[in-house]
PDB file of C-alpha atoms in Angstrom:
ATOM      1  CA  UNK A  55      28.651  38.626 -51.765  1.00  0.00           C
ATOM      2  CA  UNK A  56      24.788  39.145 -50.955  1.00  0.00           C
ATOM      3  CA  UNK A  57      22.520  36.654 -51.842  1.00  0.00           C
ATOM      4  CA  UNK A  58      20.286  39.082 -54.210  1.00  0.00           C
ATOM      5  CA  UNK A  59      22.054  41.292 -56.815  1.00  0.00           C
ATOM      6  CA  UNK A  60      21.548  45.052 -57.272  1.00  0.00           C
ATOM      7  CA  UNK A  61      23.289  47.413 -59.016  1.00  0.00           C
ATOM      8  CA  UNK A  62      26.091  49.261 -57.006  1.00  0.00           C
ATOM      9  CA  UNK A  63      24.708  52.635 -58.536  1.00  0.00           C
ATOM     10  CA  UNK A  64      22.026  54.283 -60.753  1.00  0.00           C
ATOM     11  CA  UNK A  65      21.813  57.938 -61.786  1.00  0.00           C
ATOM     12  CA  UNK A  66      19.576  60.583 -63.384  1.00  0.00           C
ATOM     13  CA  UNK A  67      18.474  63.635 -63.494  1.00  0.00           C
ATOM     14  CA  UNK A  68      15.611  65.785 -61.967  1.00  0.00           C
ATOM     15  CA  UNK A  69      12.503  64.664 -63.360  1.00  0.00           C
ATOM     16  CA  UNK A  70      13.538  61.163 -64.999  1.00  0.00           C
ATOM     17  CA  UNK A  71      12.759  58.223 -64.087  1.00  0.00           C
ATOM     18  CA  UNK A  72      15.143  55.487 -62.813  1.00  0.00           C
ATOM     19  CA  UNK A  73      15.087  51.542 -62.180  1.00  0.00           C
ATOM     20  CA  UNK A  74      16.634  49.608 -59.951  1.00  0.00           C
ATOM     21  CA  UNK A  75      16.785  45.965 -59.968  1.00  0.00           C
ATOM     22  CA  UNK A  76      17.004  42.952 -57.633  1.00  0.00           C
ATOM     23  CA  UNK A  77      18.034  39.442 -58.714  1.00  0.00           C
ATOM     24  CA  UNK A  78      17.917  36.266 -56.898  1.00  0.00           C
ATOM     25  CA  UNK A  79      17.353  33.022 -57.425  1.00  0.00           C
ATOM     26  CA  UNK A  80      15.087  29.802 -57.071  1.00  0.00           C
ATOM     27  CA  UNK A  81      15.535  29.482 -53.686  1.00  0.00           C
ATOM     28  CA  UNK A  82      14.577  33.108 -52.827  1.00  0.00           C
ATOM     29  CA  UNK A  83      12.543  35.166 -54.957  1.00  0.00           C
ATOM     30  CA  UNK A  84      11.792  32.615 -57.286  1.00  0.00           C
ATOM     31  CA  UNK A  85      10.214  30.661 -54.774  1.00  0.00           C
ATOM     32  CA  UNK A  86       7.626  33.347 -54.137  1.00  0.00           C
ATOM     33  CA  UNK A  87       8.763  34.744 -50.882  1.00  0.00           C
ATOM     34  CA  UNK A  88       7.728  38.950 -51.354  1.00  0.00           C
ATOM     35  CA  UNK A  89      10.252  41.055 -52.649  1.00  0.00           C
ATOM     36  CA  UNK A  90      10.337  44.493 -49.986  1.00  0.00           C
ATOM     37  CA  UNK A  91      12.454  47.864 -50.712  1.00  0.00           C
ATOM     38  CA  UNK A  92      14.218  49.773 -48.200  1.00  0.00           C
ATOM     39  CA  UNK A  93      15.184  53.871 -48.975  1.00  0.00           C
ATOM     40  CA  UNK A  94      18.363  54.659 -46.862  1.00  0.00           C
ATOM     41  CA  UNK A  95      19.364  58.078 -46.302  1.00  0.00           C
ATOM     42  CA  UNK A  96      22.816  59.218 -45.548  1.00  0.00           C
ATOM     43  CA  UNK A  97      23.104  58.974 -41.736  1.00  0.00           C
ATOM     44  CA  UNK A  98      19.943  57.661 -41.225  1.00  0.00           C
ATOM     45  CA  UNK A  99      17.904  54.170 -40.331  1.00  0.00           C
ATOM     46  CA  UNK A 100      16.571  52.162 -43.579  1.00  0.00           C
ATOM     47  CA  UNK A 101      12.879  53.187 -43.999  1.00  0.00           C
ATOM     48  CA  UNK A 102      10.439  50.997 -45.423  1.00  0.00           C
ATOM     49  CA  UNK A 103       9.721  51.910 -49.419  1.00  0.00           C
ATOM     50  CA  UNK A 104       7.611  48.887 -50.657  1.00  0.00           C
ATOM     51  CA  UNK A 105       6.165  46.440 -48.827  1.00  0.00           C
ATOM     52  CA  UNK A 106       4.797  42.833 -50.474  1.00  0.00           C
ATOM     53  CA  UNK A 107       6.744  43.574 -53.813  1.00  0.00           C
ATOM     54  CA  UNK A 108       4.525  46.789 -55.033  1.00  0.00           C
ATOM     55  CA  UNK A 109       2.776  48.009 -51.904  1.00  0.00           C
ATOM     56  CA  UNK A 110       3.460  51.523 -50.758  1.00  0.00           C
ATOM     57  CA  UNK A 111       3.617  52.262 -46.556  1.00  0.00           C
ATOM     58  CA  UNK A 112       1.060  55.244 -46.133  1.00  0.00           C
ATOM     59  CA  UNK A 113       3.208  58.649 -46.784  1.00  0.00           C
ATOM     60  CA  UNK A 114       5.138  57.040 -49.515  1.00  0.00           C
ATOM     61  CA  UNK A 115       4.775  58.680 -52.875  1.00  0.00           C
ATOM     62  CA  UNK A 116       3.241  57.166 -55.927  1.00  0.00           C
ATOM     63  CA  UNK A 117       6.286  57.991 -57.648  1.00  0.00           C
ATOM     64  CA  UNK A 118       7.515  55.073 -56.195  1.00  0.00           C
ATOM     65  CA  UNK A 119       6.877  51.654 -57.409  1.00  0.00           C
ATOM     66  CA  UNK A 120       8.118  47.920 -57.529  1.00  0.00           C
ATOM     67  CA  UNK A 121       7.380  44.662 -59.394  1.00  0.00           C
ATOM     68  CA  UNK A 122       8.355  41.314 -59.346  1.00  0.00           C
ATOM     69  CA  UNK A 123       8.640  38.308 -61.990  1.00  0.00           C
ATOM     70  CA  UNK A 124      10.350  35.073 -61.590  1.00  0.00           C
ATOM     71  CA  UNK A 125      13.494  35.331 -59.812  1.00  0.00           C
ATOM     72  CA  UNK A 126      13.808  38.778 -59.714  1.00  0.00           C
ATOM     73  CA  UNK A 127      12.380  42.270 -58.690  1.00  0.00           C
ATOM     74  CA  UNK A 128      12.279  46.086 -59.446  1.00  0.00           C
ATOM     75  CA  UNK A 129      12.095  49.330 -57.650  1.00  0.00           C
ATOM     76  CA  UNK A 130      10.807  52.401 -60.468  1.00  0.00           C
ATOM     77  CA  UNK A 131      11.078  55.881 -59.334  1.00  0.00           C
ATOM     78  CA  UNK A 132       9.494  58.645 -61.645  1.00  0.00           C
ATOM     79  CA  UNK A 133       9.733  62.228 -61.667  1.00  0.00           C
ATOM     80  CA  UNK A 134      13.139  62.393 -59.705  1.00  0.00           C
ATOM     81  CA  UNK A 135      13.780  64.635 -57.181  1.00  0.00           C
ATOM     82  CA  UNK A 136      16.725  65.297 -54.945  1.00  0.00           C
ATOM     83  CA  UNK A 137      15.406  63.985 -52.077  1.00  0.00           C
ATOM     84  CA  UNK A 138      15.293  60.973 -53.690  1.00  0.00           C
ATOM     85  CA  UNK A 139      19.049  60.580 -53.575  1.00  0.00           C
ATOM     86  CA  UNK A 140      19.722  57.473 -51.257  1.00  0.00           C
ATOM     87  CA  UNK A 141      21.047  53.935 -50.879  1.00  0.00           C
ATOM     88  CA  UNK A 142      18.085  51.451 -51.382  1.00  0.00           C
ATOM     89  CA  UNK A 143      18.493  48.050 -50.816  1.00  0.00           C
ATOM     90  CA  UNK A 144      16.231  44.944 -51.776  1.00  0.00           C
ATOM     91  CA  UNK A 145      15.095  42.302 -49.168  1.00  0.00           C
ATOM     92  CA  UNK A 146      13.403  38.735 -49.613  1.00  0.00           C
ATOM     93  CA  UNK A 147      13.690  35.291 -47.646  1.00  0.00           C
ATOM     94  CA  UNK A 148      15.595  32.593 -48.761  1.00  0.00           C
ATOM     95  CA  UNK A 149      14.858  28.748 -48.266  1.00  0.00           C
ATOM     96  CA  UNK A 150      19.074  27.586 -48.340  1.00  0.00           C
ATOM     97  CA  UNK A 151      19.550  24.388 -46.629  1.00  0.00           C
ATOM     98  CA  UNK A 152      20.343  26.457 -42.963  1.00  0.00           C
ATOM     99  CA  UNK A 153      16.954  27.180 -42.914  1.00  0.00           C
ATOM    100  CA  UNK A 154      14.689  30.659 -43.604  1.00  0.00           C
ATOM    101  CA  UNK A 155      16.749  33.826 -43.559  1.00  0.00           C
ATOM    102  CA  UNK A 156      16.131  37.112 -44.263  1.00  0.00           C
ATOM    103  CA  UNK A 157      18.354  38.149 -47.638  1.00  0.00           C
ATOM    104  CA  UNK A 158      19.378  41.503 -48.257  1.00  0.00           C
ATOM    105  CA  UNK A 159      20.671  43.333 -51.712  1.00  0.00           C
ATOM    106  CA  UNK A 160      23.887  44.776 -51.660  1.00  0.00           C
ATOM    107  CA  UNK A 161      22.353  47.816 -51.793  1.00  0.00           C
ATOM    108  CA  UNK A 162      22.286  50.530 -55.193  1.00  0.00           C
ATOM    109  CA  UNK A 163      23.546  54.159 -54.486  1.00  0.00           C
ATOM    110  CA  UNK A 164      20.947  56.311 -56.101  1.00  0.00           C
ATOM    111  CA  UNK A 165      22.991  59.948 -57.295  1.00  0.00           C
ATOM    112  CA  UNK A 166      20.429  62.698 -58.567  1.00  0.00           C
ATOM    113  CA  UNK A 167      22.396  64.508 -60.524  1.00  0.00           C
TER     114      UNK A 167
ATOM    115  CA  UNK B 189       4.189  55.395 -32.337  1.00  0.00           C
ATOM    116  CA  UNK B 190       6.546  52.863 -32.713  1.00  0.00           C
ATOM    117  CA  UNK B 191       9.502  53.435 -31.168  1.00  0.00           C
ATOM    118  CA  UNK B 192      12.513  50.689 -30.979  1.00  0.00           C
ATOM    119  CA  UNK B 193      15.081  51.683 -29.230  1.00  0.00           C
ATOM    120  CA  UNK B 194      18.934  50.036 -29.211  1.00  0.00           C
ATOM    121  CA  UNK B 195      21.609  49.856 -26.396  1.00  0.00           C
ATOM    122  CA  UNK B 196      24.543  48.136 -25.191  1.00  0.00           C
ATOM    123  CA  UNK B 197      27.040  49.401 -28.025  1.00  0.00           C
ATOM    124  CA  UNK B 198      30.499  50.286 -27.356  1.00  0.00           C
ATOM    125  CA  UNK B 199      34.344  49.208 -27.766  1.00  0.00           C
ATOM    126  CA  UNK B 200      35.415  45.892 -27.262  1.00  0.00           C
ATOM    127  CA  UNK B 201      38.271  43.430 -27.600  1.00  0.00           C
ATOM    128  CA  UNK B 202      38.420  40.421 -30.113  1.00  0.00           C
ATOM    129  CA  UNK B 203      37.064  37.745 -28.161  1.00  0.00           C
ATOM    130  CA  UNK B 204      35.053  39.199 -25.457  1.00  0.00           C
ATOM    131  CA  UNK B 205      31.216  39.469 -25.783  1.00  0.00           C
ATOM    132  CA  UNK B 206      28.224  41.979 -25.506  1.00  0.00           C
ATOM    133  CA  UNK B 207      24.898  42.225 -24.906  1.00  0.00           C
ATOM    134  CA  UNK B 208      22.677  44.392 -27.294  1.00  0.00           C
ATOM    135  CA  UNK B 209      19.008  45.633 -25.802  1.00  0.00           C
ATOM    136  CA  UNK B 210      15.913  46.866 -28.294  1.00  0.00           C
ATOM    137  CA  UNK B 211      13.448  48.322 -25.996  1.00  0.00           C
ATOM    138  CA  UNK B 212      10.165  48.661 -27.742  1.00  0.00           C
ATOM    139  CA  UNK B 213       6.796  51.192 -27.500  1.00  0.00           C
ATOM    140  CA  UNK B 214       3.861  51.714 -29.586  1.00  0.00           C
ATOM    141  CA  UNK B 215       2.874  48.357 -30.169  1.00  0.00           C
ATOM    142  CA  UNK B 216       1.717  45.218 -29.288  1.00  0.00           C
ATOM    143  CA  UNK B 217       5.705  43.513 -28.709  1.00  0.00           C
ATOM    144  CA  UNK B 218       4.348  40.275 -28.695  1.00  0.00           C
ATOM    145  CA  UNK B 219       2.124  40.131 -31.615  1.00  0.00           C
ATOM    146  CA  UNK B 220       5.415  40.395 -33.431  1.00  0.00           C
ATOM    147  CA  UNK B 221       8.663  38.552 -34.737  1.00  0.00           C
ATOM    148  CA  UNK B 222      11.381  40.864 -34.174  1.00  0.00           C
ATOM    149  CA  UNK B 223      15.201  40.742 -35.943  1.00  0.00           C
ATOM    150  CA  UNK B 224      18.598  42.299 -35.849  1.00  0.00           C
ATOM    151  CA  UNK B 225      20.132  43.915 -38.978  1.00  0.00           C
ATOM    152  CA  UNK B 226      23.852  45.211 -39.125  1.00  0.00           C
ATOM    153  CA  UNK B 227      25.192  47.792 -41.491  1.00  0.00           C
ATOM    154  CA  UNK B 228      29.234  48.003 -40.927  1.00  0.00           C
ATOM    155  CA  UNK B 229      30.880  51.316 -42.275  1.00  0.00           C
ATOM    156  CA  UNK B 230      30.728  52.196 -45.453  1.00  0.00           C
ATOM    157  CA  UNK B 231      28.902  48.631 -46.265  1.00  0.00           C
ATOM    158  CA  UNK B 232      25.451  47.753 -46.962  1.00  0.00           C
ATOM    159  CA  UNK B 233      22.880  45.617 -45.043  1.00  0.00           C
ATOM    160  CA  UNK B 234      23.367  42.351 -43.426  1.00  0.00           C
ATOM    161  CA  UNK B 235      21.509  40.386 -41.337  1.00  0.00           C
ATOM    162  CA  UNK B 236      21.791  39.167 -38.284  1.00  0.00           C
ATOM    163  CA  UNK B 237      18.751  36.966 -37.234  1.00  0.00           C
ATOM    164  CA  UNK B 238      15.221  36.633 -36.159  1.00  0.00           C
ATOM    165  CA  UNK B 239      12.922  35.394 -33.356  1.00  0.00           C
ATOM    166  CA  UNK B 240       9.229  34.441 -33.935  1.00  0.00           C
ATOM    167  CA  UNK B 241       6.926  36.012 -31.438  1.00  0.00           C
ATOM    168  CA  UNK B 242       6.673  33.513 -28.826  1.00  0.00           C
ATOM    169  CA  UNK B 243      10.736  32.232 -29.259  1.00  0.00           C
ATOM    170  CA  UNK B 244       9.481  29.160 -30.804  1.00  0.00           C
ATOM    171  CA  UNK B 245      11.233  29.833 -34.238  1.00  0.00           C
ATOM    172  CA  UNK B 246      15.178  31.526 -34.030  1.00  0.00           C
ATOM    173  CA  UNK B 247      17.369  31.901 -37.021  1.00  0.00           C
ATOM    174  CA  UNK B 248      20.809  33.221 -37.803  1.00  0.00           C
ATOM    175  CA  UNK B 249      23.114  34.284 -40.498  1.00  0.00           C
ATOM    176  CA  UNK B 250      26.111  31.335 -40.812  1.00  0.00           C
ATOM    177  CA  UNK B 251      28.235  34.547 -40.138  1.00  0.00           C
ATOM    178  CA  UNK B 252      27.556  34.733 -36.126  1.00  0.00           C
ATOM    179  CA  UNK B 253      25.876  31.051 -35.591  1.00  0.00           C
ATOM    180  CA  UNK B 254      27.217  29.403 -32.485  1.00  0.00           C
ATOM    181  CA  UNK B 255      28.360  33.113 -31.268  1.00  0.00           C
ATOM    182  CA  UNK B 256      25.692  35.004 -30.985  1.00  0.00           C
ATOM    183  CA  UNK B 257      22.241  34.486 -29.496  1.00  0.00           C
ATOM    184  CA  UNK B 258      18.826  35.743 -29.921  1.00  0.00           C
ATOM    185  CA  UNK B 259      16.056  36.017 -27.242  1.00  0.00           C
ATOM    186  CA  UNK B 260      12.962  38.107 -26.326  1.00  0.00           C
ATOM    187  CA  UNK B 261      11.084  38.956 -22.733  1.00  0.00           C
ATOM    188  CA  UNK B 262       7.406  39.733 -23.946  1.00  0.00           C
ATOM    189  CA  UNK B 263       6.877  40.715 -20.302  1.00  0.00           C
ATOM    190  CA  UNK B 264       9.443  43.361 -20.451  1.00  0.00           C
ATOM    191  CA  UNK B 265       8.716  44.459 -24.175  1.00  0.00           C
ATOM    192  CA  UNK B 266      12.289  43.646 -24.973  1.00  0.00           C
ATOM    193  CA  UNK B 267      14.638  42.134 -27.526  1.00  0.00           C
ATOM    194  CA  UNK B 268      18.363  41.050 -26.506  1.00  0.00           C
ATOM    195  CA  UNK B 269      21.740  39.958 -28.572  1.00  0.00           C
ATOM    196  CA  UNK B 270      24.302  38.282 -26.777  1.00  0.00           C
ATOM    197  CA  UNK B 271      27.454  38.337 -28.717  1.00  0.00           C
ATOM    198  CA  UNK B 272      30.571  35.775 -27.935  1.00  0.00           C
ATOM    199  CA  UNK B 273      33.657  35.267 -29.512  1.00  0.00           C
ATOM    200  CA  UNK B 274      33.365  38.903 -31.196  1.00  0.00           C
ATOM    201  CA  UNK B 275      35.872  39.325 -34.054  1.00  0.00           C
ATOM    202  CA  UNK B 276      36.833  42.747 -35.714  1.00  0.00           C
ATOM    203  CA  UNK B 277      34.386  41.749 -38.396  1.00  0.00           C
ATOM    204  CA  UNK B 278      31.717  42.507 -36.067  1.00  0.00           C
ATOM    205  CA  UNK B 279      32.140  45.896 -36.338  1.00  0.00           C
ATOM    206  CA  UNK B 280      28.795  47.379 -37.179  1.00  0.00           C
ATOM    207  CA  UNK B 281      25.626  49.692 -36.417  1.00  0.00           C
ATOM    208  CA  UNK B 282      23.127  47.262 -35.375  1.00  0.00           C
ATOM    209  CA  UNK B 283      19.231  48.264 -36.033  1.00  0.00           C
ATOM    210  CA  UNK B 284      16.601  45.894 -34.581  1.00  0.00           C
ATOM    211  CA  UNK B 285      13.618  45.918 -36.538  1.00  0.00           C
ATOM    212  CA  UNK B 286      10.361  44.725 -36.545  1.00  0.00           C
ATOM    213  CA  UNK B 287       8.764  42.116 -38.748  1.00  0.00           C
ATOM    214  CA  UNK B 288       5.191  42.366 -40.003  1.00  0.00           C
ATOM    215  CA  UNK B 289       4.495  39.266 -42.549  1.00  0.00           C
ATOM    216  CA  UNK B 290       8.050  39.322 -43.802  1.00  0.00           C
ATOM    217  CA  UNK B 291       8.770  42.936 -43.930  1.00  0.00           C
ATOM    218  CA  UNK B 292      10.859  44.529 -41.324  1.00  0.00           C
ATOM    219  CA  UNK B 293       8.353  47.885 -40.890  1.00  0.00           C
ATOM    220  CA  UNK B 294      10.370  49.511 -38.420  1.00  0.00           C
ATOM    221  CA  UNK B 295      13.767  49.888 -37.771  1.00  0.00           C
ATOM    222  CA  UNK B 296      15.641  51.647 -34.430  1.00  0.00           C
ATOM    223  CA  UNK B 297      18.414  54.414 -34.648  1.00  0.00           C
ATOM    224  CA  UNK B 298      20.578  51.461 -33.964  1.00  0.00           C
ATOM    225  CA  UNK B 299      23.671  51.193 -31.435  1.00  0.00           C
ATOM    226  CA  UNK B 300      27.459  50.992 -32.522  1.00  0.00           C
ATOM    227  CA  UNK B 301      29.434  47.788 -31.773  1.00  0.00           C
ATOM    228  CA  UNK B 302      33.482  48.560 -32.867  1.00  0.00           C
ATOM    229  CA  UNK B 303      35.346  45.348 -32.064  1.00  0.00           C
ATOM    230  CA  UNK B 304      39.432  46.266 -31.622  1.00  0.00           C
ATOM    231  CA  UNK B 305      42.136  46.096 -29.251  1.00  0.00           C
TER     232      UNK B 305
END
């Protein structure tokens, strides 16, 4: 059970767009630690997507983009391509009483189809 | 370039231990908290814990606290896990990454840790 909720999978076609969201709570997101996004290829290492809850890393496309609000967060892709197909996962910190941690999503399987 | 780089993977028994290595290049180590993430197969991210720049601030998950240990040589541009006590739910690809205000910015190819007798 991760601490912030995402949707196991999300799908669409070539050209739509897609959201994927991220919910927490008042100890993590809701306490205004940054929301970051993670794109995970198959077979490969997590690569940073968003940074700061809607900051692209140079070389990321500006089809990409995330908000946040309250206790929860969302990654937006437009114009899908299949590239694009992926595991993304969510990341914050959360204050619980064992001190700061780094909180993952359970990770959303993203299917272009 | 920054390049982390895992080692130290490899079958073990329930209840022996291992020591994990991230060897980094490309950046200033010490200007940087560092952590270890673990993916198991088929399974998403988890992770592991975290060590400020100078060791003065270590966390862990409640899943390997009081088993597995954290530490850094700045001189040698190095990160470390010792694991104890490992249990079959250890079983994982572990990525050390590196933290820049929060967001782990760069992740290793990571280094396979299969826990069975």
């Amino acid at each position: 059970q991760s601490v912030l909720t995402q949707p196991p999978s999300v799908s669409g076609a070539p050209g739509q767009r897609v959201t994927i969201s991220c919910t927490g709570s008042s100890s993590n997101i809701g306490a205004g630690y940054d929301v970051h996004w993670y794109q995970q290829l198959p077979g490969t290492a997590p690569k940073l997507l968003i940074y700061g809850n809607s900051n692209r890393p140079s070389g990321v496309p500006d089809r990409f983009s995330g908000s946040k609000s309250g206790t929860s967060a969302s990654l937006a892709i437009t114009g899908l391509q299949a590239e694009d197909e992926a595991d993304y996962y969510c990341q914050s910190y959360d204050s619980s009483l064992s001190g700061l941690h780094v909180v993952f999503g359970g990770g959303t399987k993203l299917t272009v189809l | 370039e920054v390049q982390l780089v895992e080692s130290g993977g490899g079958l073990v028994q329930p209840g022996r231990s291992l020591r994990l290595s991230c060897a980094a290049s490309g950046f200033t180590f010490d200007d940087y908290a560092m952590h270890w993430v673990r993916q198991a197969p088929g399974k998403g991210l988890e992770w592991v814990s975290g060590i400020s720049w100078n060791s003065g601030s270590i966390g862990y998950a409640d899943s390997v606290k009081g088993r597995f240990t954290i530490s850094r040589d700045n001189a040698k541009n190095s990160l470390y896990l010792q694991m104890n006590s490992l249990r079959a739910e250890d079983t994982a690809l572990y990525y050390c990454a590196k933290d820049r205000g929060g967001t782990l910015e760069d992740w290793g190819q990571g280094t396979l840790v299969t826990v069975s007798s």
